[in-house]
C-alpha atoms as one frame of an Amber mdcrd trajectory, in Angstrom:
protein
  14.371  -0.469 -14.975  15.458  -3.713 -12.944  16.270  -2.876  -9.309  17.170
  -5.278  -6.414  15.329  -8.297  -5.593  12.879  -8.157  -8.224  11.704  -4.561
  -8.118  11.133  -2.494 -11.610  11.376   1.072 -11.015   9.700   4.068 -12.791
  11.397   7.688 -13.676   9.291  10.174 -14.471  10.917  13.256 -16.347   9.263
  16.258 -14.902  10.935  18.631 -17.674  13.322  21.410 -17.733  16.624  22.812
 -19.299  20.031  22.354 -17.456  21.589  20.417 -14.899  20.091  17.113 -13.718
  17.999  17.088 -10.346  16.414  13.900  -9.089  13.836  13.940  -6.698  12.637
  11.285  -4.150   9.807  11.509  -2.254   8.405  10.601   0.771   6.995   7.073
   2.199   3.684   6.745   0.616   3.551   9.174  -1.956   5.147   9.034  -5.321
   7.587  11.349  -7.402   5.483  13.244  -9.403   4.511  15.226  -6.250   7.021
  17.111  -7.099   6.123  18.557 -10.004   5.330  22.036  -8.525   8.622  22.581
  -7.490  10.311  21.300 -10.449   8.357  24.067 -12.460   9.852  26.208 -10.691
  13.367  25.074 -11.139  12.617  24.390 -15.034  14.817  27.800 -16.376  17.911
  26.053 -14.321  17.164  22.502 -14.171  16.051  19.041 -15.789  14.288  17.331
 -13.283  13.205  13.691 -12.920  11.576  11.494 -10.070  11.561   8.225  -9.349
   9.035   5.875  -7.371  10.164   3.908  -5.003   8.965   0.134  -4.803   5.804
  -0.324  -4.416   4.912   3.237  -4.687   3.396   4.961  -7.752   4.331   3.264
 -11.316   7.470   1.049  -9.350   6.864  -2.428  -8.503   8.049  -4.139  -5.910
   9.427  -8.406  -6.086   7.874 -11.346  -4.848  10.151 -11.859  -1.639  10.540
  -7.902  -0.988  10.861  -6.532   1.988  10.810  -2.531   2.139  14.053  -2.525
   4.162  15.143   1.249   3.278  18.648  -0.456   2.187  16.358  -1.268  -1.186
  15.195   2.194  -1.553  18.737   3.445  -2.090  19.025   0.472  -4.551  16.216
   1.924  -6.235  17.968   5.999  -5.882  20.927   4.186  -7.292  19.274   2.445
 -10.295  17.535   5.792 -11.300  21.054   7.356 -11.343  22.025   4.584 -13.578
  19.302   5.361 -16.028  20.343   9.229 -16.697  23.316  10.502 -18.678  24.521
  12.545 -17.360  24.293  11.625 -13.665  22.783  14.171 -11.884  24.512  16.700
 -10.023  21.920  17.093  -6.804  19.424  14.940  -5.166  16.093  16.326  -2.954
  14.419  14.190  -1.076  11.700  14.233   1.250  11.768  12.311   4.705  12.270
   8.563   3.621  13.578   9.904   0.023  16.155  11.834   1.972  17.226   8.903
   4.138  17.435   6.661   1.037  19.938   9.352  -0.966  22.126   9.312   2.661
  21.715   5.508   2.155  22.918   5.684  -1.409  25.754   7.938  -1.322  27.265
   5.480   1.415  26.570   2.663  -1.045  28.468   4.331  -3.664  29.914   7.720
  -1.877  30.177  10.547  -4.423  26.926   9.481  -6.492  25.552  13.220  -6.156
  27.719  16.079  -6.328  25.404  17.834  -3.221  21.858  16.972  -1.949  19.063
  18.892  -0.832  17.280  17.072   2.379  13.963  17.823   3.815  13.552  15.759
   7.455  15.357  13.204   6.293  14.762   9.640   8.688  17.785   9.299   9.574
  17.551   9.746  13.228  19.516   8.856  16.601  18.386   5.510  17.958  17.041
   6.614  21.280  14.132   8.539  18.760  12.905   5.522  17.052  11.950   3.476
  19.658   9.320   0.031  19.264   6.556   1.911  20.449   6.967   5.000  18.185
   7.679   2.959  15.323   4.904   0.714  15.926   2.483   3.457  16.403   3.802
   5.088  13.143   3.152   1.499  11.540  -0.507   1.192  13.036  -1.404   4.759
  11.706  -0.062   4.058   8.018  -2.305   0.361   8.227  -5.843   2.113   9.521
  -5.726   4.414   6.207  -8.719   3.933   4.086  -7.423   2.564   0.913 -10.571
   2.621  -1.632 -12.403   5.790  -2.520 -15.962   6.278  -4.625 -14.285   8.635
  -6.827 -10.978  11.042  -6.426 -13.174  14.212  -6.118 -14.328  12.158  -2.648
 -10.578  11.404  -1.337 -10.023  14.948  -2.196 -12.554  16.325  -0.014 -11.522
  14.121   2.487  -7.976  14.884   2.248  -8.651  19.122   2.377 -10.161  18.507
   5.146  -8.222  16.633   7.511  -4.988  16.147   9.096  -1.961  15.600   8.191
  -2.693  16.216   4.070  -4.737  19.227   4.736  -1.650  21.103   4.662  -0.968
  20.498   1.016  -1.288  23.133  -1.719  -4.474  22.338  -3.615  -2.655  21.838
  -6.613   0.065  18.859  -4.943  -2.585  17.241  -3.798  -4.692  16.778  -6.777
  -1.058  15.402  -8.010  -1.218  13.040  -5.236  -4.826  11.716  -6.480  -4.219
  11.728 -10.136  -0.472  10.066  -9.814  -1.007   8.095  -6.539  -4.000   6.101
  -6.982  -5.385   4.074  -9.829  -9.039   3.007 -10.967 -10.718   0.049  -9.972
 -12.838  -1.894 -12.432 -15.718  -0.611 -10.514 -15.403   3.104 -10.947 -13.775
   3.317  -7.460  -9.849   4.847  -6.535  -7.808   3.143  -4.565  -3.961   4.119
  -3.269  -1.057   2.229  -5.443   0.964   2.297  -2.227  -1.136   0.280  -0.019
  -1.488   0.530   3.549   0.535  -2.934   4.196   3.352  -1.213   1.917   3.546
   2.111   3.742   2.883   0.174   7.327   5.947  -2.438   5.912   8.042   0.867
   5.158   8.041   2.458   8.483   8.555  -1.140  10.152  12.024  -1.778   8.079
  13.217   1.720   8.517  17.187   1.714   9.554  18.025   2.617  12.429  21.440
   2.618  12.050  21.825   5.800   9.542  22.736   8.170  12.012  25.411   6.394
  13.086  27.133   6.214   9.784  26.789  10.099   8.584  30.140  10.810   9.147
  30.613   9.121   6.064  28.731  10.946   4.043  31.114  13.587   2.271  28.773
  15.036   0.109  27.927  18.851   0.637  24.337  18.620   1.880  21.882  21.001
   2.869  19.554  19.788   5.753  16.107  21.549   5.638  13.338  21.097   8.336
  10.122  22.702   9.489   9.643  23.779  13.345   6.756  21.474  14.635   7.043
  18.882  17.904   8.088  15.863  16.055  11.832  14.967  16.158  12.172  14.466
  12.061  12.414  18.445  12.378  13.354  18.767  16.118  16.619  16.873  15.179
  17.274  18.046  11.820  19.883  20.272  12.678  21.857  16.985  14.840  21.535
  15.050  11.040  23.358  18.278   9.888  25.719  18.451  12.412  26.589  15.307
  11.698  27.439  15.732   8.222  30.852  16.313   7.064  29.869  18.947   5.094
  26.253  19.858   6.153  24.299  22.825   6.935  20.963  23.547   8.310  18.040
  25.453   7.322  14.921  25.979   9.301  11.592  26.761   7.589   9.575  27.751
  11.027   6.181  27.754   8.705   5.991  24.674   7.816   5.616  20.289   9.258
   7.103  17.299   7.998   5.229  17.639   5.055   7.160  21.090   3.850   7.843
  20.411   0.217   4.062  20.018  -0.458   3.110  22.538   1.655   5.555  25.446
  -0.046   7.022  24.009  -3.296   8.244  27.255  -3.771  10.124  27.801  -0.643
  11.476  24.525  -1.254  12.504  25.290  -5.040  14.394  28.301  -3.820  16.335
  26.282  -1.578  16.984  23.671  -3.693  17.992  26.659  -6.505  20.334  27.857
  -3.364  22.131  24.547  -3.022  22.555  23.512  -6.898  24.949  26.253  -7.537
């Protein structure tokens, strides 16, 4: 479905019975990641995920330019193609920041959201040099693999994706990249996207949460890095937002313990 400036963006129904959960994921990833959790949530729940622009199946406009003000276009145009709307919203770092983003677009899209280290920190944390350096990182991935079974091994191996459950990140290879005409893999969000991403990431979110009304659970792991370290500020800030600390996990918590994350989610839809 048409999004803003140009972008076409995919929904992927990830099955269940019940009430309607969307899911958005992280910067570089794509939503069916979250299959896993959904499973889990399929006796309660009908679940659905979209991609942001240039991620997974979405596609991104001539003239874009990743500003996270278009990823809540594109949360907001996956609303618009479910009836009915759904009642919650999970997201995962950027996902969660684009849902905040949304629901001050159009306040009262989502009934109550689910948010795991959401980006949507004080100023004085994103500073040039961090976001930079977060930039660099994204653009020094490799982007072309000899096969998936390769990436995979790489992947298991190494930090930060070695902290995935086996099964979320064969999700990540079969959903996230595509096939080249030589037999090779490569990512469909490309370095330059993800890089582009963290470059055009708002700053100014924080700032506006007292805005948000929507009851929202903010969920974080208990590493170094202030996405979790100031997780329970974001919630403070909220209007009507709580906190929940999973001291097992890093940023990447929802594909580390789908199921931890399911039962939270489970705790915040009803």
């Amino acid at each position: 479905m048409a999004s803003s400036k140009g972008a076409r963006v995919a929904l992927h129904d990830l099955g269940g019975k019940g009430p309607l959960v969307l899911f958005a994921h992280a910067n570089g990833f794509c939503g069916q990641i979250w299959q896993p959790v959904a499973v889990q949530l399929s006796h309660v729940a009908r679940c659905w995920a979209l991609d942001f622009r240039g991620h997974g199946d979405s596609v991104a406009g001539p003239e874009e330019d990743y500003h996270w003000a278009n990823m809540a276009d594109d949360v907001l145009t996956a609303v618009a193609m479910l009836d009915p709307p759904p009642r919650l919203a999970a997201g995962h770092s950027l996902g969660g920041a684009a849902i905040l983003k949304a629901e001050l677009a159009q306040p009262g899209t989502f009934d109550r959201a689910w948010l795991f280290e959401p980006i949507a920190l004080p100023e004085e944390a994103l500073s040039e040099e961090v976001i930079q350096a977060l930039s660099e990182v994204a653009l020094k991935r490799q982007r072309v693999f000899a096969s998936r079974q390769v990436a995979y091994e790489r992947y298991s191996t190494r930090t930060p994706l070695s902290v995935l459950t086996s099964e979320i990140l064969q999700i990540y290879l079969d959903s996230g990249f595509r096939d080249l005409p030589d037999g090779t893999v490569t990512m469909k969000c490309a370095p330059e996207v993800e890089a582009a991403v963290v470059m055009n990431l708002d700053i100014s979110l924080f700032d506006d949460l007292h805005k948000v009304v929507t009851k929202i659970t903010v969920c974080a792991g208990a590493d170094s890095d202030p996405p979790a370290q100031l997780a329970f500020q974001i919630a403070e800030a909220l209007p009507n937002g709580s906190y929940e600390c999973f001291g097992h996990l890093t940023h990447l918590g929802p594909l580390q313990d789908p199921q931890g994350a399911a039962a939270s989610i489970l705790a915040s839809l009803f």
